Amino acid sequence: MAIRLGDIAPDFSAPTTQGDIRFHEWLGDSWGVLFSHPKDFTPVCTTELGYVARIKPEFEKRNVKVIGLSVDSVESHMKWEKDIEETQGQAVNFPMIGDPERKVATLYDMIHPNASDTLTVRSVFVIGPDKRVKLSLTYPASTGRNFDELVRVIDSLQLTAYQKVATPANWKDGEDVIIVPSLSNDDAKKLFPGGWDEKKSYLRVVKQPSRG
Ligand code: BEZ
């Protein structure tokens, strides 16, 4: 059964490169990113893990914990991490789940048999502090993900979780946003006393409010 937006992210126990975890307990009150890789010792994955490790401070700033997975053992991940550090100039600084029996991969529907019977696709799940899935992405093995885009999306998710706004195409943190259509003008006046630019009755553009 596919995991849909708004579902509780399934909990699991698993070994990782930083010790055994129970997923929900490990997440605590943080946001989380769970992302899968087709296989250890593969080129695109090597670049992805190095990049995510490099921008880990961006996730930390946003109270997001990052955890990777592939259907290889923790021992294999640890050997591979030496190559990642050597080739990407960056040590992997977040846990990698070992999943040789594909328990977590199956739970999260990360194996798409018409793409590959054995390898996980490149899945990404962003999970909120309420343990619900806020975003999911699926990329094929041949295409490395854009993790700067993932950070951008997390900015939008965190803003729209707390404010009655949505973010327009290509929005970046600090740019104008849109008042959600479900908010009446009377209620919008209370939340946005500085007013807004009403391009259409359903398209009300406003300065980005703070996240809190
Ligand atoms: C890679 O990470 O480079 C990769 C993995 C599986 C299939 C194709 C590419």
CSV table of C-alpha atoms and ligand atoms in Angstrom, one decimal:
chain,number,residue,atom,x,y,z
A,1,MET,CA,0.0,0.0,0.0
A,2,ALA,CA,1.5,3.3,-1.0
A,3,ILE,CA,2.2,5.9,1.6
A,4,ARG,CA,0.2,9.1,1.0
A,5,LEU,CA,0.6,12.6,2.1
A,6,GLY,CA,-0.9,13.1,5.6
A,7,ASP,CA,-0.4,9.4,6.5
A,8,ILE,CA,1.5,8.6,9.7
A,9,ALA,CA,5.1,7.6,8.5
A,10,PRO,CA,5.4,3.9,9.4
A,11,ASP,CA,7.5,3.3,12.5
A,12,PHE,CA,10.3,0.6,12.4
A,13,SER,CA,13.4,-0.6,14.2
A,14,ALA,CA,16.5,-0.9,12.1
A,15,PRO,CA,20.3,-1.0,12.4
A,16,THR,CA,22.1,2.1,11.2
A,17,THR,CA,25.7,3.3,10.8
A,18,GLN,CA,25.1,5.2,14.1
A,19,GLY,CA,23.5,2.3,16.0
A,20,ASP,CA,20.1,0.7,16.3
A,21,ILE,CA,17.1,3.0,16.1
A,22,ARG,CA,13.4,3.0,16.5
A,23,PHE,CA,12.4,5.5,13.8
A,24,HIS,CA,9.7,7.6,15.6
A,25,GLU,CA,11.8,7.7,18.8
A,26,TRP,CA,14.9,8.8,16.8
A,27,LEU,CA,12.8,11.6,15.1
A,28,GLY,CA,11.7,12.9,18.5
A,29,ASP,CA,10.1,16.4,18.0
A,30,SER,CA,12.2,17.1,14.8
A,31,TRP,CA,11.2,17.1,11.2
A,32,GLY,CA,12.7,14.2,9.3
A,33,VAL,CA,14.0,13.3,5.8
A,34,LEU,CA,14.1,9.6,5.0
A,35,PHE,CA,15.7,9.0,1.6
A,36,SER,CA,16.6,5.8,-0.2
A,37,HIS,CA,19.4,4.8,-2.6
A,38,PRO,CA,19.5,2.0,-5.1
A,39,LYS,CA,22.7,0.4,-3.9
A,40,ASP,CA,26.1,1.0,-2.1
A,41,PHE,CA,29.2,1.6,-4.2
A,42,THR,CA,27.2,3.2,-7.1
A,43,PRO,CA,28.3,6.5,-8.6
A,44,VAL,CA,25.2,8.7,-8.4
A,45,CYS,CA,24.5,7.7,-4.8
A,46,THR,CA,28.1,8.5,-3.9
A,47,THR,CA,27.6,12.1,-5.1
A,48,GLU,CA,24.2,12.4,-3.4
A,49,LEU,CA,25.4,11.3,0.0
A,50,GLY,CA,28.5,13.5,-0.1
A,51,TYR,CA,26.3,16.5,-1.0
A,52,VAL,CA,23.7,15.8,1.7
A,53,ALA,CA,26.5,15.6,4.3
A,54,ARG,CA,27.9,18.9,3.1
A,55,ILE,CA,24.6,20.8,3.5
A,56,LYS,CA,23.6,19.1,6.8
A,57,PRO,CA,23.9,22.4,8.6
A,58,GLU,CA,21.0,23.7,6.4
A,59,PHE,CA,18.8,20.8,7.6
A,60,GLU,CA,19.9,21.3,11.2
A,61,LYS,CA,19.0,25.1,11.0
A,62,ARG,CA,15.5,24.0,10.1
A,63,ASN,CA,15.3,21.3,12.9
A,64,VAL,CA,15.3,18.5,10.3
A,65,LYS,CA,17.1,15.1,10.9
A,66,VAL,CA,18.3,13.3,7.9
A,67,ILE,CA,18.6,9.5,7.5
A,68,GLY,CA,19.5,7.5,4.4
A,69,LEU,CA,18.7,3.9,3.4
A,70,SER,CA,19.8,1.3,0.9
A,71,VAL,CA,19.3,-2.4,0.7
A,72,ASP,CA,22.8,-3.2,1.8
A,73,SER,CA,24.2,-4.0,5.3
A,74,VAL,CA,25.5,-1.4,7.8
A,75,GLU,CA,29.0,-3.0,7.3
A,76,SER,CA,28.8,-2.4,3.6
A,77,HIS,CA,27.6,1.2,4.2
A,78,MET,CA,30.6,1.8,6.5
A,79,LYS,CA,33.1,0.6,3.9
A,80,TRP,CA,31.4,2.7,1.2
A,81,GLU,CA,31.5,5.8,3.4
A,82,LYS,CA,35.3,5.7,3.2
A,83,ASP,CA,35.0,6.1,-0.6
A,84,ILE,CA,32.4,8.9,-0.2
A,85,GLU,CA,34.8,10.8,2.0
A,86,GLU,CA,37.7,10.2,-0.4
A,87,THR,CA,35.8,11.2,-3.6
A,88,GLN,CA,33.4,13.9,-2.3
A,89,GLY,CA,35.8,15.5,0.2
A,90,GLN,CA,33.1,15.2,2.9
A,91,ALA,CA,32.5,12.5,5.5
A,92,VAL,CA,28.9,11.1,5.8
A,93,ASN,CA,27.6,12.7,9.0
A,94,PHE,CA,24.1,11.2,9.3
A,95,PRO,CA,22.9,7.7,9.9
A,96,MET,CA,22.4,5.2,7.0
A,97,ILE,CA,19.9,2.4,7.6
A,98,GLY,CA,21.1,-1.1,6.7
A,99,ASP,CA,18.2,-2.9,5.1
A,100,PRO,CA,19.5,-6.1,3.4
A,101,GLU,CA,16.2,-7.9,4.1
A,102,ARG,CA,14.3,-4.9,2.6
A,103,LYS,CA,12.0,-4.6,5.6
A,104,VAL,CA,12.0,-0.8,5.6
A,105,ALA,CA,12.1,-0.6,1.8
A,106,THR,CA,9.0,-2.7,1.6
A,107,LEU,CA,7.2,-0.8,4.4
A,108,TYR,CA,7.8,2.4,2.5
A,109,ASP,CA,7.2,0.9,-1.0
A,110,MET,CA,10.7,1.9,-2.1
A,111,ILE,CA,11.0,-1.1,-4.5
A,112,HIS,CA,9.2,-0.6,-7.7
A,113,PRO,CA,9.4,-4.0,-9.5
A,114,ASN,CA,8.8,-2.6,-13.0
A,115,ALA,CA,11.9,-0.4,-12.5
A,116,SER,CA,14.0,-3.0,-10.6
A,117,ASP,CA,13.2,-6.1,-8.6
A,118,THR,CA,16.0,-5.7,-6.2
A,119,LEU,CA,17.1,-2.1,-6.0
A,120,THR,CA,15.3,0.7,-4.2
A,121,VAL,CA,14.2,3.7,-6.2
A,122,ARG,CA,15.3,7.2,-5.1
A,123,SER,CA,12.5,7.9,-2.6
A,124,VAL,CA,12.3,10.9,-0.3
A,125,PHE,CA,9.9,11.3,2.5
A,126,VAL,CA,9.7,14.5,4.5
A,127,ILE,CA,8.0,13.9,7.9
A,128,GLY,CA,6.7,16.5,10.2
A,129,PRO,CA,7.0,16.7,14.0
A,130,ASP,CA,3.5,15.1,14.1
A,131,LYS,CA,5.1,12.0,12.3
A,132,ARG,CA,2.9,12.6,9.3
A,133,VAL,CA,4.2,12.5,5.7
A,134,LYS,CA,4.4,16.1,4.3
A,135,LEU,CA,6.0,15.3,1.0
A,136,SER,CA,7.2,12.3,-1.0
A,137,LEU,CA,9.3,12.2,-4.1
A,138,THR,CA,10.4,9.3,-6.4
A,139,TYR,CA,13.3,9.6,-8.8
A,140,PRO,CA,14.7,6.8,-10.9
A,141,ALA,CA,18.2,5.3,-10.2
A,142,SER,CA,19.7,7.2,-13.1
A,143,THR,CA,18.8,10.7,-11.9
A,144,GLY,CA,20.5,12.3,-8.8
A,145,ARG,CA,18.2,14.4,-6.7
A,146,ASN,CA,18.4,18.2,-6.2
A,147,PHE,CA,18.9,18.5,-2.5
A,148,ASP,CA,18.8,22.3,-2.6
A,149,GLU,CA,15.3,22.0,-3.9
A,150,LEU,CA,14.5,19.7,-0.9
A,151,VAL,CA,15.7,22.5,1.4
A,152,ARG,CA,13.5,25.0,-0.5
A,153,VAL,CA,10.5,22.7,-0.2
A,154,ILE,CA,11.1,22.3,3.6
A,155,ASP,CA,11.1,26.1,3.9
A,156,SER,CA,7.7,26.1,2.2
A,157,LEU,CA,6.3,23.2,4.3
A,158,GLN,CA,7.5,24.8,7.6
A,159,LEU,CA,6.0,28.2,6.6
A,160,THR,CA,2.7,26.9,5.4
A,161,ALA,CA,2.3,24.5,8.4
A,162,TYR,CA,2.0,27.6,10.7
A,163,GLN,CA,0.7,30.4,8.5
A,164,LYS,CA,-2.4,30.7,6.4
A,165,VAL,CA,-0.3,31.1,3.2
A,166,ALA,CA,0.8,29.0,0.2
A,167,THR,CA,4.0,29.5,-1.8
A,168,PRO,CA,3.9,30.3,-5.5
A,169,ALA,CA,5.9,28.7,-8.3
A,170,ASN,CA,9.7,28.8,-7.7
A,171,TRP,CA,9.2,30.6,-4.4
A,172,LYS,CA,12.3,31.0,-2.2
A,173,ASP,CA,12.4,31.9,1.5
A,174,GLY,CA,11.9,35.7,1.9
A,175,GLU,CA,9.8,36.2,-1.3
A,176,ASP,CA,6.1,37.1,-1.4
A,177,VAL,CA,3.5,34.4,-0.7
A,178,ILE,CA,-0.2,33.8,-1.4
A,179,ILE,CA,-3.0,34.0,1.1
A,180,VAL,CA,-4.8,30.6,1.2
A,181,PRO,CA,-8.1,30.8,-0.7
A,182,SER,CA,-10.1,29.4,2.3
A,183,LEU,CA,-9.3,32.6,4.3
A,184,SER,CA,-12.0,35.3,4.0
A,185,ASN,CA,-10.9,38.9,3.4
A,186,ASP,CA,-12.3,39.8,6.8
A,187,ASP,CA,-10.1,37.1,8.5
A,188,ALA,CA,-7.1,38.0,6.2
A,189,LYS,CA,-7.3,41.6,7.5
A,190,LYS,CA,-6.7,40.4,11.0
A,191,LEU,CA,-3.7,38.2,10.0
A,192,PHE,CA,-2.2,40.6,7.4
A,193,PRO,CA,-3.0,44.1,8.7
A,194,GLY,CA,-0.4,45.5,6.3
A,195,GLY,CA,-2.7,44.5,3.4
A,196,TRP,CA,-2.0,42.6,0.3
A,197,ASP,CA,-2.0,42.9,-3.5
A,198,GLU,CA,-5.3,41.5,-4.8
A,199,LYS,CA,-4.5,40.4,-8.4
A,200,LYS,CA,-7.8,38.4,-8.5
A,201,SER,CA,-10.2,37.6,-5.7
A,202,TYR,CA,-8.5,34.2,-5.4
A,203,LEU,CA,-4.9,35.5,-5.9
A,204,ARG,CA,-3.9,37.7,-3.0
A,205,VAL,CA,-0.2,38.3,-2.8
A,206,VAL,CA,1.4,39.3,0.6
A,207,LYS,CA,4.8,39.8,2.1
A,208,GLN,CA,6.1,36.5,3.7
A,209,PRO,CA,5.1,36.4,7.4
A,210,SER,CA,7.6,34.9,9.9
A,211,ARG,CA,7.5,31.2,10.3
A,212,GLY,CA,6.5,31.0,14.0
B,1,BEZ,C1,24.0,5.1,-9.2
B,1,BEZ,O1,23.9,5.4,-8.0
B,1,BEZ,O2,24.9,5.6,-9.8
B,1,BEZ,C2,23.1,4.1,-9.8
B,1,BEZ,C3,22.6,3.1,-9.0
B,1,BEZ,C4,21.8,2.1,-9.7
B,1,BEZ,C5,21.5,2.2,-11.0
B,1,BEZ,C6,22.1,3.2,-11.8
B,1,BEZ,C7,22.9,4.2,-11.2
